[in-house]
Coordinates of C-alpha atoms in Angstrom, one line a residue:
M1 CA 102.4 89.1 104.8
K2 CA 101.2 86.0 103.0
N3 CA 99.3 87.8 100.2
R4 CA 101.0 89.7 97.5
L5 CA 99.0 92.9 97.1
N6 CA 99.9 95.5 94.4
L7 CA 98.8 99.0 95.3
P8 CA 97.1 101.0 92.5
D9 CA 99.4 103.6 90.9
E10 CA 97.0 106.3 92.1
V11 CA 98.1 105.5 95.6
A12 CA 101.6 107.1 95.4
S13 CA 102.4 108.7 98.7
I14 CA 102.0 107.9 102.4
Q15 CA 99.2 110.5 102.5
D16 CA 97.4 108.7 99.6
L17 CA 97.9 105.4 101.5
T18 CA 96.6 106.8 104.8
S19 CA 93.5 108.2 103.0
L20 CA 92.9 104.7 101.5
I21 CA 93.3 103.1 104.9
L22 CA 90.6 105.4 106.3
E23 CA 88.3 104.6 103.4
I24 CA 88.8 100.9 103.8
R25 CA 88.1 101.2 107.6
E26 CA 84.8 102.8 106.7
Y27 CA 84.0 100.1 104.2
I28 CA 84.8 97.4 106.8
K29 CA 82.3 99.1 109.2
W30 CA 79.6 99.1 106.5
F31 CA 80.5 95.5 105.5
S32 CA 80.3 94.2 109.1
H33 CA 77.1 96.0 109.8
N34 CA 75.5 94.6 106.6
A35 CA 76.7 91.1 107.5
I36 CA 74.9 91.3 110.9
L37 CA 71.8 92.7 109.1
E38 CA 71.8 89.8 106.7
R39 CA 72.0 87.3 109.5
V40 CA 69.1 88.8 111.3
S41 CA 66.9 89.7 108.4
K42 CA 67.6 88.8 104.7
K43 CA 65.5 91.7 103.4
R44 CA 67.1 94.4 105.4
T45 CA 70.5 95.8 104.1
T46 CA 72.0 99.2 103.7
K47 CA 73.3 100.9 100.6
P48 CA 76.9 100.3 99.9
I49 CA 79.1 103.3 100.8
A50 CA 80.7 105.3 97.9
L51 CA 84.3 104.3 97.3
S52 CA 87.1 106.1 95.4
P53 CA 88.3 104.4 92.2
S54 CA 91.5 103.5 93.9
A55 CA 89.7 101.8 96.8
T56 CA 87.4 100.0 94.4
K57 CA 90.4 98.8 92.4
L58 CA 92.2 97.7 95.6
L59 CA 89.2 95.7 96.8
Q60 CA 88.9 94.0 93.4
E61 CA 92.5 93.1 93.5
W62 CA 92.1 91.8 97.1
E63 CA 89.1 89.7 96.0
K64 CA 91.3 88.0 93.4
L65 CA 93.6 86.8 96.2
Q66 CA 90.8 85.7 98.6
P67 CA 87.0 86.0 99.1
I68 CA 85.8 89.2 100.8
T69 CA 84.9 88.4 104.4
T70 CA 85.1 90.4 107.6
R71 CA 88.3 88.5 108.5
S72 CA 89.9 89.0 105.0
L73 CA 89.0 92.7 105.1
D74 CA 90.8 93.0 108.5
E75 CA 93.8 91.2 107.0
L76 CA 93.7 93.8 104.1
L77 CA 93.7 96.6 106.6
D78 CA 96.7 95.0 108.4
T79 CA 98.5 94.6 105.1
L80 CA 98.0 98.2 104.3
N81 CA 99.2 99.3 107.7
I82 CA 102.3 97.2 107.2
Y83 CA 102.9 98.8 103.8
R84 CA 102.4 102.3 105.4
N85 CA 104.9 101.5 108.2
N86 CA 107.6 99.7 106.1
A87 CA 107.4 101.1 102.6
P88 CA 110.4 102.8 101.2
T89 CA 109.8 106.5 100.3
L90 CA 111.1 108.0 97.1
S91 CA 111.0 111.8 96.7
I92 CA 111.3 113.3 93.2
T93 CA 111.8 117.0 92.7
L94 CA 111.3 118.4 89.2
A95 CA 111.8 121.9 87.8
A96 CA 108.1 122.3 87.1
P97 CA 104.9 120.8 88.6
V98 CA 104.5 117.2 87.4
T99 CA 101.8 116.2 85.0
N100 CA 99.7 113.1 85.6
D101 CA 101.2 111.2 82.7
I102 CA 104.7 111.7 84.0
K103 CA 103.6 111.0 87.6
Q104 CA 102.0 107.7 86.6
T105 CA 105.0 106.7 84.5
L106 CA 107.5 107.4 87.3
I107 CA 105.4 105.6 89.9
S108 CA 105.0 102.6 87.7
W109 CA 108.7 102.5 86.9
S110 CA 109.6 102.8 90.6
R111 CA 107.2 100.0 91.6
K112 CA 108.6 97.7 89.0
N113 CA 112.3 98.5 89.5
I114 CA 112.7 99.6 93.1
A115 CA 110.0 98.0 95.2
P116 CA 106.4 97.0 94.6
N117 CA 105.2 99.0 97.6
V118 CA 107.5 102.1 97.2
M119 CA 105.8 105.4 98.1
V120 CA 106.6 108.3 95.7
T121 CA 106.1 111.9 96.6
F122 CA 106.6 114.7 94.0
G123 CA 107.8 118.3 94.4
F124 CA 109.0 121.1 92.2
N125 CA 111.7 123.6 92.5
A126 CA 112.4 126.0 89.6
T127 CA 115.9 126.7 90.8
I128 CA 117.1 123.3 89.5
L129 CA 116.4 124.6 85.9
G130 CA 115.5 121.1 84.6
G131 CA 116.1 117.5 85.1
M132 CA 115.3 115.9 88.5
V133 CA 116.6 115.3 92.0
V134 CA 115.7 112.0 93.6
H135 CA 115.9 111.3 97.4
L136 CA 115.7 107.6 98.4
G137 CA 116.4 107.0 102.1
S138 CA 119.7 108.8 102.9
R139 CA 120.9 108.8 99.2
I140 CA 120.5 111.8 96.8
F141 CA 120.7 111.5 93.1
D142 CA 121.0 114.9 91.4
W143 CA 120.4 114.9 87.6
S144 CA 119.5 118.6 87.5
F145 CA 120.7 121.0 84.9
R146 CA 121.8 123.3 87.7
R147 CA 124.2 120.7 89.1
Q148 CA 125.6 120.1 85.6
I149 CA 126.1 123.8 85.0
L150 CA 127.8 124.3 88.4
A151 CA 130.0 121.2 87.9
S152 CA 131.4 122.6 84.7
R153 CA 131.6 126.3 85.4
Q154 CA 134.7 126.8 83.3
N155 CA 133.3 125.1 80.3
F156 CA 130.0 127.0 80.6
A157 CA 131.7 130.4 80.9
E158 CA 133.8 129.6 77.9
V159 CA 130.8 128.6 75.8
L160 CA 129.0 131.8 76.8
R161 CA 132.0 133.9 75.8
R162 CA 132.0 132.4 72.3
V163 CA 128.4 133.2 71.7

C-alpha cells in the first residue's frame, strides 16, 4: 500500500468499514458512469449521490494524496479492503454504554498508540462494576473493579467489617 490513508474516527469497527466500502463502491459506479457521460456529451451528467460524512471525509483525505480518477478510486477501494482484512481488532468492554465523547477519545488514542488502522468495537457489561476490559488479539487486559475486588477478597471483607 503506497499511500498512507488515515481512516476517519467515525469508522471504528469492521462493520463501519464494510459500510464505508459499500458506499465507496456506489460512488465509484456513479463516478464511472458520469465520466462516460462527460466524454459522450459535456452537458449531460447525473446528480452526485448522497454520501455519509465519513465517506466525504475519506474522499477528501484521498484527494489530498492523489487526484480523484476512476483508477485512483479503485486503488482506494483496494486499500480499504486491505485495511478490512489486515486491521488489528481491539474490543473494549465498559460497565455502561459508551458515550460518543469517550468513544472518539478511545478510538483516537488507539489509532495514535496502537496502529493507525486499528478497528475498535465497544460493548458493555454491568457485572464488571466499573473500569474496562480490553481484548487485543489473544491478550486480555482487565482493569475492571470486579477483578480488583476479587483479587483482594480478604482486604475487601476486612474493610466492610470495619464500616
